[in-house]
Amino acid sequence: MPPTASTPARPKLNDGGLLLCRVAGVPVLLSTSWWIGAALIVLLYTPLVGRILPGAGVWESAVLAAVFTVLLAASVLLHELGHCIVALRMGMPVRRVRLFLLGGLSEISRTPPKPAQEGLIAAAGPAVSLVLAGATGLAWYAMTPGGAVWLLVAQTCVANLAVGVFNLLPGLPLDGGRMLRALLWRITGRRVAGTTAGVVGAGVVAVALMVYALIGLFSGADDQWLRLGVCVLMAWFVVAGASAEHQAEQRRGWPSGLELSDLVRPVLQLPAESPVGDALLAAAGRGVVLVRADGIAVGLLDQTAAERLATHAPHEPAERAAEPVDPDTILLDSEPPDEVLERVQTVLAWQFLVIDEEGRPSGVLRREDLRSALRSHRS
């Protein structure tokens, strides 16, 4: 579905920043670090405006720098929404979009299961930026050189072109790095091979950024300090992001010798109206599916919540201590282990219902059991 802005809620502080609006149901947040980045851009860009427009005073230059910062944020937002819309069309939920110090981030709740999906989602952002660069470039070409509007259009064109091209560089966590990973994943069948190549590419990108900054510094370029600040921040961002991707890939692999069947607890079905105290006694370490009289499963018994409820109201229905079962918390017992691990790491649930090929419950996988087994095997 196309991106449509819903009615914005009253601005408030969220765990990821200030809630600006929702687009296609996805919250858009402005991180507190964005204000730091905006202040730096205004501070470093204001002298450059004065050199491009000699007649502009300090305050006029500062205002133009601030307007450019807002236009840049809007361009980055559209870039991120490109990722979001493609992900939503592929059936992958998007948790939120954040604008922060170094750009933007689309938080997709699940890692794309196929290389083609990762490649298409990654390519969507730079495609939006390059389209914006083309549109503003045509306007820039049609305008008479000189003046504040001409400068803003020109700089917005250059900024979108820079964002699009920079994100196409083959290093993680940039979009180009993700596209490189998708390509190698498709060729080799191993996602880790693509991640390794993307991490190496990130190192090359970081070195190139620092070289570019130093060239501007030693050659006395007009934008030398702006270039230095941006390049240092972006090099740090690329290195830190690549390191995080590498660590995540290390955690993503399923250890050899570990079988899913060894971790799945036996399952017991109980009426949802059963007293919570009785349900805990009957569970005896098993996973409990709570079923209503009409045969519909209302959820899995949350042992912690059930124990808390039983301490003061042991006769309350066990349904009150149920963890809902939805498509994201249902696993097939024939599912590849790597996909099971990916699901458990990305879905916010403490336990997962395992079913057989005929749709019958065959066990319950608890997050804590999987974590303990992974720690044991990796140590």
Tab-separated table of N, CA and C in Angstrom, residues 88-160:
chain	number	residue	atom	x	y	z
A	88	LEU	N	7.119	-3.654	3.756
A	88	LEU	CA	5.715	-3.917	4.071
A	88	LEU	C	5.032	-4.685	2.945
A	89	ARG	N	5.356	-4.349	1.705
A	89	ARG	CA	4.764	-5.068	0.571
A	89	ARG	C	5.202	-6.533	0.550
A	90	MET	N	6.358	-6.820	1.110
A	90	MET	CA	6.845	-8.207	1.166
A	90	MET	C	6.371	-8.928	2.418
A	91	GLY	N	5.526	-8.270	3.188
A	91	GLY	CA	4.954	-8.918	4.364
A	91	GLY	C	5.829	-8.881	5.594
A	92	MET	N	6.855	-8.023	5.606
A	92	MET	CA	7.734	-7.925	6.765
A	92	MET	C	7.378	-6.678	7.563
A	93	PRO	N	7.027	-6.857	8.829
A	93	PRO	CA	6.636	-5.700	9.640
A	93	PRO	C	7.810	-4.763	9.898
A	94	VAL	N	7.504	-3.480	9.955
A	94	VAL	CA	8.515	-2.453	10.251
A	94	VAL	C	8.175	-1.857	11.605
A	95	ARG	N	9.116	-1.940	12.530
A	95	ARG	CA	8.863	-1.463	13.886
A	95	ARG	C	8.759	0.055	13.941
A	96	ARG	N	9.722	0.737	13.320
A	96	ARG	CA	9.738	2.201	13.357
A	96	ARG	C	10.815	2.727	12.419
A	97	VAL	N	10.758	4.045	12.162
A	97	VAL	CA	11.809	4.764	11.428
A	97	VAL	C	12.349	5.831	12.360
A	98	ARG	N	13.688	5.899	12.443
A	98	ARG	CA	14.309	6.913	13.301
A	98	ARG	C	15.242	7.793	12.482
A	99	LEU	N	15.139	9.082	12.700
A	99	LEU	CA	16.099	10.042	12.157
A	99	LEU	C	17.053	10.406	13.286
A	100	PHE	N	18.354	10.261	13.043
A	100	PHE	CA	19.316	10.496	14.104
A	100	PHE	C	20.518	11.250	13.565
A	101	LEU	N	21.572	11.307	14.351
A	101	LEU	CA	22.729	12.156	14.063
A	101	LEU	C	23.293	11.962	12.658
A	102	LEU	N	23.409	10.717	12.203
A	102	LEU	CA	24.093	10.425	10.949
A	102	LEU	C	23.149	10.083	9.801
A	103	GLY	N	21.878	10.273	9.972
A	103	GLY	CA	20.949	9.955	8.880
A	103	GLY	C	19.670	9.358	9.400
A	104	GLY	N	19.338	8.163	8.906
A	104	GLY	CA	18.094	7.518	9.303
A	104	GLY	C	18.266	6.022	9.400
A	105	LEU	N	17.276	5.375	10.035
A	105	LEU	CA	17.323	3.934	10.213
A	105	LEU	C	15.911	3.381	10.184
A	106	SER	N	15.673	2.405	9.306
A	106	SER	CA	14.404	1.692	9.261
A	106	SER	C	14.576	0.389	10.027
A	107	GLU	N	13.811	0.222	11.096
A	107	GLU	CA	13.944	-0.966	11.934
A	107	GLU	C	12.917	-2.007	11.494
A	108	ILE	N	13.361	-2.913	10.626
A	108	ILE	CA	12.504	-4.000	10.151
A	108	ILE	C	12.557	-5.116	11.178
A	109	SER	N	11.383	-5.592	11.606
A	109	SER	CA	11.314	-6.508	12.739
A	109	SER	C	11.910	-7.874	12.457
A	110	ARG	N	12.093	-8.219	11.200
A	110	ARG	CA	12.576	-9.548	10.877
A	110	ARG	C	13.597	-9.458	9.753
A	111	THR	N	14.670	-10.237	9.852
A	111	THR	CA	15.660	-10.278	8.791
A	111	THR	C	15.046	-10.929	7.550
A	112	PRO	N	15.206	-10.334	6.377
A	112	PRO	CA	14.652	-10.950	5.156
A	112	PRO	C	15.123	-12.386	5.004
A	113	PRO	N	14.208	-13.338	4.801
A	113	PRO	CA	14.602	-14.750	4.722
A	113	PRO	C	15.249	-15.133	3.402
A	114	LYS	N	15.124	-14.298	2.372
A	114	LYS	CA	15.669	-14.630	1.062
A	114	LYS	C	16.576	-13.498	0.570
A	115	PRO	N	17.621	-13.836	-0.183
A	115	PRO	CA	18.541	-12.795	-0.664
A	115	PRO	C	17.865	-11.775	-1.570
A	116	ALA	N	16.926	-12.226	-2.408
A	116	ALA	CA	16.250	-11.281	-3.300
A	116	ALA	C	15.483	-10.230	-2.512
A	117	GLN	N	14.866	-10.642	-1.404
A	117	GLN	CA	14.115	-9.693	-0.586
A	117	GLN	C	15.048	-8.669	0.054
A	118	GLU	N	16.175	-9.129	0.580
A	118	GLU	CA	17.121	-8.176	1.178
A	118	GLU	C	17.651	-7.204	0.128
A	119	GLY	N	17.944	-7.717	-1.073
A	119	GLY	CA	18.459	-6.853	-2.128
A	119	GLY	C	17.462	-5.794	-2.550
A	120	LEU	N	16.198	-6.170	-2.693
A	120	LEU	CA	15.176	-5.218	-3.132
A	120	LEU	C	14.901	-4.166	-2.060
A	121	ILE	N	14.830	-4.598	-0.807
A	121	ILE	CA	14.602	-3.632	0.279
A	121	ILE	C	15.753	-2.644	0.355
A	122	ALA	N	16.987	-3.145	0.229
A	122	ALA	CA	18.163	-2.271	0.301
A	122	ALA	C	18.197	-1.287	-0.866
A	123	ALA	N	17.827	-1.745	-2.059
A	123	ALA	CA	17.909	-0.887	-3.247
A	123	ALA	C	16.852	0.210	-3.252
A	124	ALA	N	15.761	0.018	-2.510
A	124	ALA	CA	14.653	0.975	-2.559
A	124	ALA	C	15.060	2.355	-2.055
A	125	GLY	N	15.873	2.409	-0.995
A	125	GLY	CA	16.267	3.706	-0.437
A	125	GLY	C	17.094	4.549	-1.392
A	126	PRO	N	18.218	4.013	-1.919
A	126	PRO	CA	18.991	4.800	-2.887
A	126	PRO	C	18.189	5.176	-4.128
A	127	ALA	N	17.263	4.307	-4.541
A	127	ALA	CA	16.437	4.630	-5.707
A	127	ALA	C	15.616	5.892	-5.449
A	128	VAL	N	15.034	5.996	-4.242
A	128	VAL	CA	14.262	7.189	-3.889
A	128	VAL	C	15.166	8.424	-3.881
A	129	SER	N	16.351	8.304	-3.302
A	129	SER	CA	17.270	9.448	-3.231
A	129	SER	C	17.684	9.921	-4.623
A	130	LEU	N	17.957	8.983	-5.519
A	130	LEU	CA	18.384	9.356	-6.870
A	130	LEU	C	17.229	9.981	-7.662
A	131	VAL	N	16.007	9.514	-7.424
A	131	VAL	CA	14.849	10.140	-8.069
A	131	VAL	C	14.682	11.578	-7.570
A	132	LEU	N	14.832	11.772	-6.269
A	132	LEU	CA	14.750	13.136	-5.709
A	132	LEU	C	15.862	14.019	-6.262
A	133	ALA	N	17.065	13.464	-6.407
A	133	ALA	CA	18.176	14.226	-6.979
A	133	ALA	C	17.869	14.629	-8.415
A	134	GLY	N	17.259	13.712	-9.175
A	134	GLY	CA	16.907	14.039	-10.559
A	134	GLY	C	15.854	15.121	-10.642
A	135	ALA	N	14.822	15.031	-9.779
A	135	ALA	CA	13.741	16.029	-9.805
A	135	ALA	C	14.256	17.412	-9.406
A	136	THR	N	15.029	17.482	-8.324
A	136	THR	CA	15.557	18.785	-7.906
A	136	THR	C	16.637	19.272	-8.871
A	137	GLY	N	17.330	18.347	-9.530
A	137	GLY	CA	18.324	18.742	-10.525
A	137	GLY	C	17.691	19.434	-11.716
A	138	LEU	N	16.532	18.934	-12.151
A	138	LEU	CA	15.812	19.588	-13.254
A	138	LEU	C	15.376	20.993	-12.854
A	139	ALA	N	14.892	21.135	-11.601
A	139	ALA	CA	14.483	22.466	-11.127
A	139	ALA	C	15.687	23.395	-11.037
A	140	TRP	N	16.800	22.882	-10.586
A	140	TRP	CA	18.039	23.654	-10.478
A	140	TRP	C	18.485	24.136	-11.859
A	141	TYR	N	18.386	23.267	-12.839
A	141	TYR	CA	18.793	23.617	-14.209
A	141	TYR	C	17.887	24.697	-14.795
A	142	ALA	N	16.602	24.675	-14.416
A	142	ALA	CA	15.638	25.621	-14.994
A	142	ALA	C	15.685	26.991	-14.325
A	143	MET	N	16.334	27.099	-13.177
A	143	MET	CA	16.335	28.359	-12.432
A	143	MET	C	17.512	29.251	-12.833
A	144	THR	N	17.322	30.545	-12.623
A	144	THR	CA	18.405	31.507	-12.846
A	144	THR	C	19.372	31.430	-11.671
A	145	PRO	N	20.662	31.265	-11.943
A	145	PRO	CA	21.628	31.142	-10.852
A	145	PRO	C	21.607	32.355	-9.930
A	146	GLY	N	21.786	32.084	-8.635
A	146	GLY	CA	21.827	33.150	-7.644
A	146	GLY	C	20.554	33.206	-6.825
A	147	GLY	N	20.645	33.618	-5.606
A	147	GLY	CA	19.481	33.738	-4.745
A	147	GLY	C	19.348	32.569	-3.785
A	148	ALA	N	18.561	32.796	-2.724
A	148	ALA	CA	18.418	31.799	-1.663
A	148	ALA	C	17.717	30.537	-2.146
A	149	VAL	N	16.621	30.704	-2.911
A	149	VAL	CA	15.865	29.532	-3.375
A	149	VAL	C	16.728	28.680	-4.298
A	150	TRP	N	17.433	29.346	-5.207
A	150	TRP	CA	18.326	28.619	-6.121
A	150	TRP	C	19.350	27.799	-5.339
A	151	LEU	N	19.918	28.399	-4.282
A	151	LEU	CA	20.921	27.693	-3.491
A	151	LEU	C	20.325	26.488	-2.771
A	152	LEU	N	19.117	26.658	-2.195
A	152	LEU	CA	18.482	25.545	-1.481
A	152	LEU	C	18.156	24.391	-2.426
A	153	VAL	N	17.655	24.717	-3.614
A	153	VAL	CA	17.343	23.669	-4.596
A	153	VAL	C	18.623	22.960	-5.024
A	154	ALA	N	19.669	23.746	-5.277
A	154	ALA	CA	20.938	23.159	-5.714
A	154	ALA	C	21.516	22.251	-4.634
A	155	GLN	N	21.517	22.716	-3.396
A	155	GLN	CA	22.098	21.923	-2.320
A	155	GLN	C	21.258	20.685	-2.006
A	156	THR	N	19.929	20.785	-2.153
A	156	THR	CA	19.078	19.611	-1.949
A	156	THR	C	19.350	18.562	-3.014
A	157	CYS	N	19.569	19.013	-4.239
A	157	CYS	CA	19.921	18.089	-5.326
A	157	CYS	C	21.240	17.390	-5.021
A	158	VAL	N	22.238	18.177	-4.655
A	158	VAL	CA	23.563	17.611	-4.370
A	158	VAL	C	23.494	16.664	-3.171
A	159	ALA	N	22.723	17.050	-2.143
A	159	ALA	CA	22.617	16.221	-0.949
A	159	ALA	C	21.967	14.877	-1.258
A	160	ASN	N	20.878	14.889	-2.028
A	160	ASN	CA	20.213	13.633	-2.385
A	160	ASN	C	21.100	12.764	-3.264
